[in-house]
Amino acid sequence: MGATTLITVAPTGAESSKADVPALPVTLEELVQTAKECEAAGAAVIHVHIRDEYALPTLDLSRLRDTVRALREGTGLIVQLSTGGAVTDSYEDRLRVLDAEPDMCSLTCGTVNFGDDVFMNPWPFMVELYRRTQELEVVPEFELFDLGQVAALHRLLDKHGLPYGGRVHCDLVMGVPGGMPGDARTLVAAVEALPEGATWSATGIGRTSLPVLFAALSAGGHLRVGMEDTVTFAKGRPVTANAELVERAAQAARLAQRPPMTSADARELLGIRACG
Ligand code: KMH
Ligand code: ZN
């Protein structure tokens, strides 16, 4: 088998409102439908934020459990729950996300300015979350918003060992106002600083989405796309469905001669337990 591209879809996020972005999947039904469409388009992993009955971000455990179950029943996607949540979520609620027993979770490697807000990830919280992923056998995806966070990832691995599953997988989140810029030279600098043998994807927020996608493909990386990261398909043209972002990423990956990876291959790459 030739080289392939892992495509992660991040369909909802915690920042856009349903009123502003009607195509955003916010109910469980909308999320599962989106997940099915994105899987058919080439996604292998889904990065999940959920909403409550008012379409507001929530980390409610019973809703998270229902979401994990429904995504497993409806798709073969690897289910990655966000432990970042919204900037207003407590550390306690963010730690409890793992009790919903996802395949994977996000783990951000440091605090970062996040537009006008601050996304808090102090060292003791990172360590506690990481230890919990190891205990509960959840594979972390290390979210890196700037180069200092790459150094923090090295420190975490040096002090606390490898993740459950034995693989180190990172996602470069680029172009957040306050984080690293979403351009090719920053991407190359970040990739060069990653731990030896780590696999990685990249995503560019807003208008950095396409430059980061092409830079990631040309540097041999994987891709994350979705309405968490961009709600504009092209200048003046809103995204109508997450699947069109996945389709575009899959098309670019095929052009690069690295077609989308199946979720079975992605499970092997990421070291995810077979029973799900
Ligand atoms: N919503 C951001 C504050 C993650 O999912 O882990 C954090 C975020 C990262 O989206
Ligand atoms: Zn997220």
mmCIF file of N, CA and C in Angstrom, residues 187-237:
data_model
loop_
_atom_site.group_PDB
_atom_site.id
_atom_site.type_symbol
_atom_site.label_atom_id
_atom_site.label_comp_id
_atom_site.label_asym_id
_atom_site.label_seq_id
_atom_site.Cartn_x
_atom_site.Cartn_y
_atom_site.Cartn_z
ATOM 1 N N LEU A 187 4.992 26.207 9.656
ATOM 2 C CA LEU A 187 4.672 24.774 9.687
ATOM 3 C C LEU A 187 5.952 23.938 9.647
ATOM 4 N N VAL A 188 6.872 24.298 8.771
ATOM 5 C CA VAL A 188 8.119 23.531 8.662
ATOM 6 C C VAL A 188 8.905 23.619 9.979
ATOM 7 N N ALA A 189 8.950 24.810 10.568
ATOM 8 C CA ALA A 189 9.675 24.967 11.840
ATOM 9 C C ALA A 189 9.052 24.094 12.934
ATOM 10 N N ALA A 190 7.727 24.075 12.980
ATOM 11 C CA ALA A 190 7.050 23.265 14.007
ATOM 12 C C ALA A 190 7.294 21.774 13.770
ATOM 13 N N VAL A 191 7.193 21.345 12.514
ATOM 14 C CA VAL A 191 7.378 19.922 12.206
ATOM 15 C C VAL A 191 8.800 19.488 12.558
ATOM 16 N N GLU A 192 9.763 20.352 12.264
ATOM 17 C CA GLU A 192 11.160 19.987 12.575
ATOM 18 C C GLU A 192 11.390 19.848 14.078
ATOM 19 N N ALA A 193 10.577 20.521 14.869
ATOM 20 C CA ALA A 193 10.758 20.472 16.324
ATOM 21 C C ALA A 193 10.000 19.323 16.989
ATOM 22 N N LEU A 194 9.172 18.597 16.232
ATOM 23 C CA LEU A 194 8.355 17.528 16.840
ATOM 24 C C LEU A 194 9.232 16.379 17.338
ATOM 25 N N PRO A 195 8.724 15.607 18.300
ATOM 26 C CA PRO A 195 9.483 14.436 18.761
ATOM 27 C C PRO A 195 9.741 13.476 17.600
ATOM 28 N N GLU A 196 10.895 12.847 17.655
ATOM 29 C CA GLU A 196 11.296 11.843 16.652
ATOM 30 C C GLU A 196 10.183 10.799 16.486
ATOM 31 N N GLY A 197 9.796 10.559 15.241
ATOM 32 C CA GLY A 197 8.817 9.500 14.971
ATOM 33 C C GLY A 197 7.364 9.901 15.153
ATOM 34 N N ALA A 198 7.109 11.129 15.595
ATOM 35 C CA ALA A 198 5.713 11.554 15.781
ATOM 36 C C ALA A 198 5.025 11.675 14.428
ATOM 37 N N THR A 199 3.739 11.329 14.395
ATOM 38 C CA THR A 199 2.937 11.636 13.212
ATOM 39 C C THR A 199 2.197 12.941 13.491
ATOM 40 N N TRP A 200 1.759 13.613 12.436
ATOM 41 C CA TRP A 200 1.134 14.923 12.661
ATOM 42 C C TRP A 200 0.162 15.283 11.541
ATOM 43 N N SER A 201 -0.825 16.057 11.945
ATOM 44 C CA SER A 201 -1.704 16.712 10.981
ATOM 45 C C SER A 201 -1.600 18.207 11.233
ATOM 46 N N ALA A 202 -2.206 18.984 10.350
ATOM 47 C CA ALA A 202 -2.236 20.431 10.568
ATOM 48 C C ALA A 202 -3.579 20.969 10.116
ATOM 49 N N THR A 203 -3.985 22.044 10.774
ATOM 50 C CA THR A 203 -5.181 22.759 10.357
ATOM 51 C C THR A 203 -4.918 24.249 10.450
ATOM 52 N N GLY A 204 -5.481 24.974 9.520
ATOM 53 C CA GLY A 204 -5.345 26.436 9.550
ATOM 54 C C GLY A 204 -6.702 27.064 9.839
ATOM 55 N N ILE A 205 -6.718 27.974 10.775
ATOM 56 C CA ILE A 205 -7.973 28.623 11.161
ATOM 57 C C ILE A 205 -8.307 29.727 10.146
ATOM 58 N N GLY A 206 -9.604 29.821 9.825
ATOM 59 C CA GLY A 206 -10.083 30.896 8.948
ATOM 60 C C GLY A 206 -9.374 30.889 7.607
ATOM 61 N N ARG A 207 -8.847 32.060 7.233
ATOM 62 C CA ARG A 207 -8.277 32.175 5.887
ATOM 63 C C ARG A 207 -6.935 31.464 5.737
ATOM 64 N N THR A 208 -6.389 30.941 6.836
ATOM 65 C CA THR A 208 -5.136 30.183 6.704
ATOM 66 C C THR A 208 -5.409 28.706 6.371
ATOM 67 N N SER A 209 -6.682 28.359 6.264
ATOM 68 C CA SER A 209 -7.044 26.954 6.061
ATOM 69 C C SER A 209 -6.389 26.346 4.808
ATOM 70 N N LEU A 210 -6.490 27.018 3.669
ATOM 71 C CA LEU A 210 -5.906 26.431 2.446
ATOM 72 C C LEU A 210 -4.380 26.473 2.431
ATOM 73 N N PRO A 211 -3.742 27.611 2.790
ATOM 74 C CA PRO A 211 -2.272 27.576 2.833
ATOM 75 C C PRO A 211 -1.730 26.474 3.742
ATOM 76 N N VAL A 212 -2.365 26.257 4.874
ATOM 77 C CA VAL A 212 -1.887 25.206 5.790
ATOM 78 C C VAL A 212 -2.144 23.817 5.210
ATOM 79 N N LEU A 213 -3.293 23.649 4.559
ATOM 80 C CA LEU A 213 -3.594 22.344 3.943
ATOM 81 C C LEU A 213 -2.531 21.990 2.899
ATOM 82 N N PHE A 214 -2.209 22.942 2.041
ATOM 83 C CA PHE A 214 -1.219 22.636 0.994
ATOM 84 C C PHE A 214 0.181 22.469 1.590
ATOM 85 N N ALA A 215 0.506 23.271 2.579
ATOM 86 C CA ALA A 215 1.836 23.138 3.214
ATOM 87 C C ALA A 215 1.948 21.774 3.906
ATOM 88 N N ALA A 216 0.883 21.360 4.584
ATOM 89 C CA ALA A 216 0.916 20.066 5.292
ATOM 90 C C ALA A 216 1.088 18.913 4.302
ATOM 91 N N LEU A 217 0.326 18.963 3.219
ATOM 92 C CA LEU A 217 0.450 17.881 2.226
ATOM 93 C C LEU A 217 1.846 17.836 1.640
ATOM 94 N N SER A 218 2.403 19.013 1.343
ATOM 95 C CA SER A 218 3.715 19.003 0.692
ATOM 96 C C SER A 218 4.818 18.624 1.670
ATOM 97 N N ALA A 219 4.566 18.788 2.964
ATOM 98 C CA ALA A 219 5.577 18.394 3.961
ATOM 99 C C ALA A 219 5.356 16.964 4.469
ATOM 100 N N GLY A 220 4.401 16.247 3.863
ATOM 101 C CA GLY A 220 4.201 14.835 4.221
ATOM 102 C C GLY A 220 3.285 14.616 5.410
ATOM 103 N N GLY A 221 2.508 15.641 5.778
ATOM 104 C CA GLY A 221 1.659 15.516 6.966
ATOM 105 C C GLY A 221 0.228 15.109 6.629
ATOM 106 N N HIS A 222 -0.553 14.969 7.682
ATOM 107 C CA HIS A 222 -1.974 14.641 7.563
ATOM 108 C C HIS A 222 -2.793 15.927 7.693
ATOM 109 N N LEU A 223 -4.119 15.795 7.537
ATOM 110 C CA LEU A 223 -4.966 16.989 7.449
ATOM 111 C C LEU A 223 -6.101 16.966 8.463
ATOM 112 N N ARG A 224 -6.383 18.138 9.035
ATOM 113 C CA ARG A 224 -7.640 18.318 9.748
ATOM 114 C C ARG A 224 -8.382 19.470 9.074
ATOM 115 N N VAL A 225 -9.669 19.258 8.840
ATOM 116 C CA VAL A 225 -10.518 20.306 8.272
ATOM 117 C C VAL A 225 -11.854 20.288 9.007
ATOM 118 N N GLY A 226 -12.678 21.305 8.797
ATOM 119 C CA GLY A 226 -14.013 21.301 9.379
ATOM 120 C C GLY A 226 -14.449 22.683 9.819
ATOM 121 N N MET A 227 -15.732 22.768 10.134
ATOM 122 C CA MET A 227 -16.327 24.070 10.452
ATOM 123 C C MET A 227 -15.925 24.589 11.824
ATOM 124 N N GLU A 228 -15.267 23.759 12.642
ATOM 125 C CA GLU A 228 -14.657 24.301 13.869
ATOM 126 C C GLU A 228 -13.583 25.316 13.484
ATOM 127 N N ASP A 229 -12.916 25.061 12.363
ATOM 128 C CA ASP A 229 -11.730 25.836 12.000
ATOM 129 C C ASP A 229 -11.997 26.895 10.940
ATOM 130 N N THR A 230 -12.932 26.619 10.044
ATOM 131 C CA THR A 230 -13.278 27.629 9.039
ATOM 132 C C THR A 230 -14.731 27.466 8.627
ATOM 133 N N VAL A 231 -15.421 28.584 8.497
ATOM 134 C CA VAL A 231 -16.822 28.528 8.062
ATOM 135 C C VAL A 231 -16.972 29.172 6.677
ATOM 136 N N THR A 232 -15.829 29.445 6.048
ATOM 137 C CA THR A 232 -15.837 30.072 4.722
ATOM 138 C C THR A 232 -15.113 29.148 3.735
ATOM 139 N N PHE A 233 -15.808 28.739 2.690
ATOM 140 C CA PHE A 233 -15.203 27.824 1.709
ATOM 141 C C PHE A 233 -14.278 28.603 0.776
ATOM 142 N N ALA A 234 -14.726 29.765 0.383
ATOM 143 C CA ALA A 234 -13.936 30.662 -0.466
ATOM 144 C C ALA A 234 -14.424 32.070 -0.153
ATOM 145 N N LYS A 235 -13.673 33.058 -0.588
ATOM 146 C CA LYS A 235 -14.037 34.440 -0.239
ATOM 147 C C LYS A 235 -15.515 34.721 -0.576
ATOM 148 N N GLY A 236 -16.280 35.099 0.447
ATOM 149 C CA GLY A 236 -17.688 35.432 0.223
ATOM 150 C C GLY A 236 -18.609 34.225 0.055
ATOM 151 N N ARG A 237 -18.084 33.021 0.268
ATOM 152 C CA ARG A 237 -18.885 31.802 0.041
ATOM 153 C C ARG A 237 -18.825 30.923 1.290
#
